[in-house]
Amino acid sequence: MTISRRAWAIIAGVLVLVIGAGGYASWRYNLFLPDRLCDGAVAAKDVRQVLGDGRIEVVQSQLPKDRAEPGGRCVIRIRNGADLTLQTHGVELADDRSPVDPAMSQPDRGPLGAFANDTGWLVLPAGCRKVPGSTKVFPDRDADILGADVRHRGKHELMWQDDPSKETPDQEARAALARLSADFGAALAKSSGCGSADVPDMHLTAPGPAVTPATDGQLCGLPGVGTGRNLPELAQRVSDPAAPLQSCWVYSQIMSEPALRFTVTTDTRYPTFVASRKSLDTPLPTGWRGAGTDGTVHAQCGKDDLFLHLSGRRDLVAPEPNAFSTPLFTSWANAVAAQRGCEPVAPK
């Protein structure tokens, strides 16, 4: 059977289209993209889970070479979409980077951290410090924070990062972001020799329930907790009961910023990320049990160390002379202790 010139032309045209389409697909979707990116630190499938479909490009990849400077950074970009940045933060940034927003999901085992759809943080393995000089501020801290952030290009510069309390939780994206952080942290530890290089087994808790009305005198669902003052209409959000870092944020009518932030945990790793050991060991006023400074209490609760941290509007948290004299702090501290079967922390 003889194939005509016209048939050959059609076959050639089809082949060109097929090859062209294959080449475009390869370029557009990185069909030959390695399974792992950032010098093998993170899985490409997790990057796609976070960033979506499109051509992926590693813009920057830097892992430390020694323990003296265990700072790492990896920036991954998806064409015309978003940038994912994984990087360590020293103590000068860690406090601002580690809010325990009740709308975020937390690892219920392994390292401390919290993740929203597009942002999150994780405590690095013990012994990992990005800025050696930061020991002057928190000398007892032996690890810093690994931040994970997605920036969506095309959004307003000040609006790129979604407020976790206003977003619809995407647990798959959050879990992928947590895995990327854990993988990068383990690679950083292995590269610099600053801690365990084992990738922790993590499972994320659910975000806290939606914002609900709150009543002064029943804040955070705890009887008796309140300011003792007439306040405008309040709303609150409480973290999932399984979260290691229990948090409750109370809002006034302006929902963009919580008026009060309550944090409770028995995890001994968290306190030094918001306070120095010196402040945690400062004797409390007469009648109080434990140690701490304004807004912070560290006390025994059975076999556990109980850590309480209250921050927010200065006029509510610590009017003169200090936070320990306010009905809000004393009622909250004792309500938490009672909930956990402890002796009262504050004088009644």
CSV table of C-alpha atoms in Angstrom, one decimal, residues 56-266:
chain,number,residue,atom,x,y,z
A,56,ILE,CA,7.5,25.4,39.3
A,57,GLU,CA,10.9,27.1,39.7
A,58,VAL,CA,13.3,27.1,42.6
A,59,VAL,CA,14.4,30.7,42.9
A,60,GLN,CA,16.7,30.3,45.9
A,61,SER,CA,17.9,27.3,47.9
A,62,GLN,CA,20.3,27.7,50.8
A,63,LEU,CA,21.1,25.1,53.5
A,64,PRO,CA,23.7,25.8,56.2
A,65,LYS,CA,27.1,24.2,56.0
A,66,ASP,CA,28.0,24.2,59.7
A,67,ARG,CA,26.5,24.6,63.1
A,68,ALA,CA,27.9,28.1,63.6
A,69,GLU,CA,25.3,29.6,61.3
A,70,PRO,CA,22.3,27.3,60.9
A,71,GLY,CA,20.2,29.7,58.8
A,72,GLY,CA,18.3,28.2,55.8
A,73,ARG,CA,16.1,29.6,53.1
A,74,CYS,CA,14.3,28.2,50.1
A,75,VAL,CA,12.1,30.2,47.7
A,76,ILE,CA,9.9,28.3,45.2
A,77,ARG,CA,7.8,30.0,42.6
A,78,ILE,CA,5.0,28.9,40.4
A,79,ARG,CA,4.7,30.7,37.1
A,80,ASN,CA,2.1,33.5,37.3
A,81,GLY,CA,0.8,32.2,40.6
A,82,ALA,CA,2.6,32.4,44.0
A,83,ASP,CA,5.8,32.3,45.9
A,84,LEU,CA,6.5,29.9,48.7
A,85,THR,CA,9.3,30.9,51.1
A,86,LEU,CA,10.7,28.6,53.8
A,87,GLN,CA,13.2,30.3,56.1
A,88,THR,CA,14.6,30.4,59.6
A,89,HIS,CA,14.0,33.4,61.8
A,90,GLY,CA,16.2,34.4,64.7
A,91,VAL,CA,14.9,35.5,68.1
A,92,GLU,CA,14.4,39.1,66.9
A,93,LEU,CA,11.6,37.9,64.5
A,94,ALA,CA,10.4,34.8,66.2
A,95,ASP,CA,8.0,36.4,68.7
A,96,ASP,CA,6.2,38.3,65.9
A,97,ARG,CA,6.2,35.2,63.8
A,98,SER,CA,4.6,32.8,66.3
A,99,PRO,CA,1.1,33.9,67.2
A,100,VAL,CA,-1.0,31.0,68.4
A,101,ASP,CA,-4.1,32.0,66.4
A,102,PRO,CA,-7.0,29.6,67.4
A,103,ALA,CA,-8.1,29.5,63.7
A,104,MET,CA,-4.8,27.8,62.8
A,105,SER,CA,-4.1,24.0,62.9
A,106,GLN,CA,-1.3,22.7,65.1
A,107,PRO,CA,0.8,19.5,65.1
A,108,ASP,CA,-0.6,17.3,67.9
A,109,ARG,CA,2.8,15.6,68.2
A,110,GLY,CA,6.4,16.4,67.4
A,111,PRO,CA,7.5,20.0,67.2
A,112,LEU,CA,5.5,23.0,68.2
A,113,GLY,CA,3.9,25.1,65.4
A,114,ALA,CA,0.8,26.4,63.8
A,115,PHE,CA,-0.4,26.5,60.2
A,116,ALA,CA,-3.0,28.4,58.2
A,117,ASN,CA,-3.6,27.9,54.5
A,118,ASP,CA,-0.8,30.2,53.4
A,119,THR,CA,1.3,30.8,56.4
A,120,GLY,CA,2.8,28.9,59.4
A,121,TRP,CA,5.7,28.3,61.7
A,122,LEU,CA,7.5,25.5,63.3
A,123,VAL,CA,10.1,25.3,66.1
A,124,LEU,CA,13.4,24.0,64.7
A,125,PRO,CA,15.1,20.9,66.1
A,126,ALA,CA,16.8,21.5,69.4
A,127,GLY,CA,20.2,23.2,69.1
A,128,CYS,CA,19.4,25.1,65.9
A,129,ARG,CA,19.9,28.8,66.2
A,130,LYS,CA,20.0,31.2,63.2
A,131,VAL,CA,21.5,34.2,65.0
A,132,PRO,CA,24.2,33.3,67.6
A,133,GLY,CA,23.9,36.8,69.0
A,134,SER,CA,20.2,36.2,69.9
A,135,THR,CA,21.4,34.3,73.0
A,136,LYS,CA,21.9,37.7,74.6
A,137,VAL,CA,18.1,38.1,74.7
A,138,PHE,CA,17.0,34.5,75.3
A,139,PRO,CA,20.1,32.7,76.6
A,140,ASP,CA,18.1,29.5,77.4
A,141,ARG,CA,16.6,29.1,74.0
A,142,ASP,CA,18.3,26.5,71.9
A,143,ALA,CA,16.2,26.7,68.7
A,144,ASP,CA,14.4,29.3,66.7
A,145,ILE,CA,11.5,29.4,64.3
A,146,LEU,CA,11.1,28.1,60.7
A,147,GLY,CA,8.5,30.3,58.9
A,148,ALA,CA,6.5,29.1,55.9
A,149,ASP,CA,4.7,31.8,53.8
A,150,VAL,CA,2.9,31.8,50.5
A,151,ARG,CA,2.7,35.1,48.7
A,152,HIS,CA,0.0,35.3,46.0
A,153,ARG,CA,1.1,37.7,43.2
A,154,GLY,CA,-1.6,40.0,42.0
A,155,LYS,CA,-3.0,40.7,45.4
A,156,HIS,CA,-2.7,44.0,47.1
A,157,GLU,CA,0.7,44.2,48.8
A,158,LEU,CA,-0.8,44.6,52.3
A,159,MET,CA,-3.4,41.9,51.7
A,160,TRP,CA,-1.3,39.0,50.4
A,161,GLN,CA,-1.4,37.0,53.6
A,162,ASP,CA,-4.9,35.8,54.5
A,163,ASP,CA,-6.1,36.3,58.0
A,164,PRO,CA,-6.5,32.7,59.3
A,165,SER,CA,-9.7,33.7,61.2
A,166,LYS,CA,-11.4,34.8,58.0
A,167,GLU,CA,-10.3,32.0,55.6
A,168,THR,CA,-12.0,28.7,54.9
A,169,PRO,CA,-9.6,26.2,56.3
A,170,ASP,CA,-7.9,23.9,53.7
A,171,GLN,CA,-6.6,21.0,55.9
A,172,GLU,CA,-4.8,19.4,52.9
A,173,ALA,CA,-2.9,22.6,52.1
A,174,ARG,CA,-2.1,23.1,55.8
A,175,ALA,CA,-0.9,19.5,56.2
A,176,ALA,CA,1.3,19.9,53.1
A,177,LEU,CA,2.7,23.2,54.4
A,178,ALA,CA,3.5,21.5,57.7
A,179,ARG,CA,5.3,18.6,55.9
A,180,LEU,CA,7.3,21.1,53.9
A,181,SER,CA,8.3,22.9,57.1
A,182,ALA,CA,9.2,19.6,58.9
A,183,ASP,CA,11.2,18.3,55.9
A,184,PHE,CA,13.1,21.6,55.5
A,185,GLY,CA,13.8,21.8,59.2
A,186,ALA,CA,15.2,18.2,59.2
A,187,ALA,CA,17.3,18.9,56.2
A,188,LEU,CA,18.6,22.1,57.9
A,189,ALA,CA,19.5,20.1,61.0
A,190,LYS,CA,21.3,17.4,59.0
A,191,SER,CA,23.2,20.0,57.0
A,192,SER,CA,24.4,22.0,59.9
A,193,GLY,CA,24.6,19.2,62.5
A,194,CYS,CA,22.5,21.2,65.0
A,195,GLY,CA,19.9,18.7,66.0
A,196,SER,CA,18.0,15.6,65.1
A,197,ALA,CA,17.7,15.1,61.3
A,198,ASP,CA,14.7,12.8,61.7
A,199,VAL,CA,11.5,14.1,60.1
A,200,PRO,CA,8.9,14.3,62.8
A,201,ASP,CA,5.6,12.4,62.4
A,202,MET,CA,3.0,15.1,62.5
A,203,HIS,CA,-0.8,15.2,62.4
A,204,LEU,CA,-2.5,18.5,62.5
A,205,THR,CA,-5.4,19.4,64.8
A,206,ALA,CA,-8.5,21.0,63.4
A,207,PRO,CA,-8.9,24.7,63.5
A,208,GLY,CA,-10.9,26.1,66.4
A,209,PRO,CA,-14.7,26.4,65.9
A,210,ALA,CA,-16.0,29.6,64.2
A,211,VAL,CA,-16.2,32.9,66.0
A,212,THR,CA,-19.0,33.0,68.5
A,213,PRO,CA,-20.6,35.6,70.7
A,214,ALA,CA,-18.8,36.1,74.0
A,215,THR,CA,-20.0,37.4,77.3
A,216,ASP,CA,-17.8,39.2,79.9
A,217,GLY,CA,-17.8,36.8,82.9
A,218,GLN,CA,-17.8,33.8,80.6
A,219,LEU,CA,-14.8,34.6,78.4
A,220,CYS,CA,-13.3,31.6,76.6
A,221,GLY,CA,-16.1,29.4,77.9
A,222,LEU,CA,-14.7,29.6,81.4
A,223,PRO,CA,-17.0,30.6,84.3
A,224,GLY,CA,-16.1,33.7,86.1
A,225,VAL,CA,-13.6,35.0,83.6
A,226,GLY,CA,-14.1,38.7,82.8
A,227,THR,CA,-12.8,42.2,83.2
A,228,GLY,CA,-15.4,43.4,85.7
A,229,ARG,CA,-16.2,46.3,83.4
A,230,ASN,CA,-18.9,47.1,80.9
A,231,LEU,CA,-17.6,46.2,77.5
A,232,PRO,CA,-19.0,46.5,74.0
A,233,GLU,CA,-20.3,43.5,72.3
A,234,LEU,CA,-17.7,40.8,72.3
A,235,ALA,CA,-16.9,37.8,70.1
A,236,GLN,CA,-14.4,35.0,70.6
A,237,ARG,CA,-12.7,32.0,69.0
A,238,VAL,CA,-11.2,29.1,71.0
A,239,SER,CA,-8.6,26.6,69.6
A,240,ASP,CA,-9.4,23.0,69.1
A,241,PRO,CA,-9.3,21.0,72.4
A,242,ALA,CA,-6.6,18.7,71.0
A,243,ALA,CA,-4.2,21.6,70.3
A,244,PRO,CA,-1.1,21.6,72.5
A,245,LEU,CA,-1.1,25.4,72.6
A,246,GLN,CA,-4.6,26.3,73.8
A,247,SER,CA,-5.5,29.8,72.8
A,248,CYS,CA,-8.6,32.0,72.9
A,249,TRP,CA,-8.9,35.3,71.1
A,250,VAL,CA,-11.5,37.8,72.2
A,251,TYR,CA,-12.6,40.6,69.8
A,252,SER,CA,-14.6,43.8,70.2
A,253,GLN,CA,-16.7,45.2,67.4
A,254,ILE,CA,-13.6,45.7,65.3
A,255,MET,CA,-12.8,42.1,64.3
A,256,SER,CA,-9.5,42.8,62.5
A,257,GLU,CA,-7.5,42.7,65.7
A,258,PRO,CA,-8.2,40.8,68.9
A,259,ALA,CA,-8.6,42.8,72.0
A,260,LEU,CA,-7.3,39.9,74.2
A,261,ARG,CA,-5.2,36.9,73.5
A,262,PHE,CA,-5.1,34.0,76.1
A,263,THR,CA,-2.6,31.2,75.7
A,264,VAL,CA,-2.3,28.1,77.9
A,265,THR,CA,0.1,25.2,77.6
A,266,THR,CA,1.9,22.5,79.6
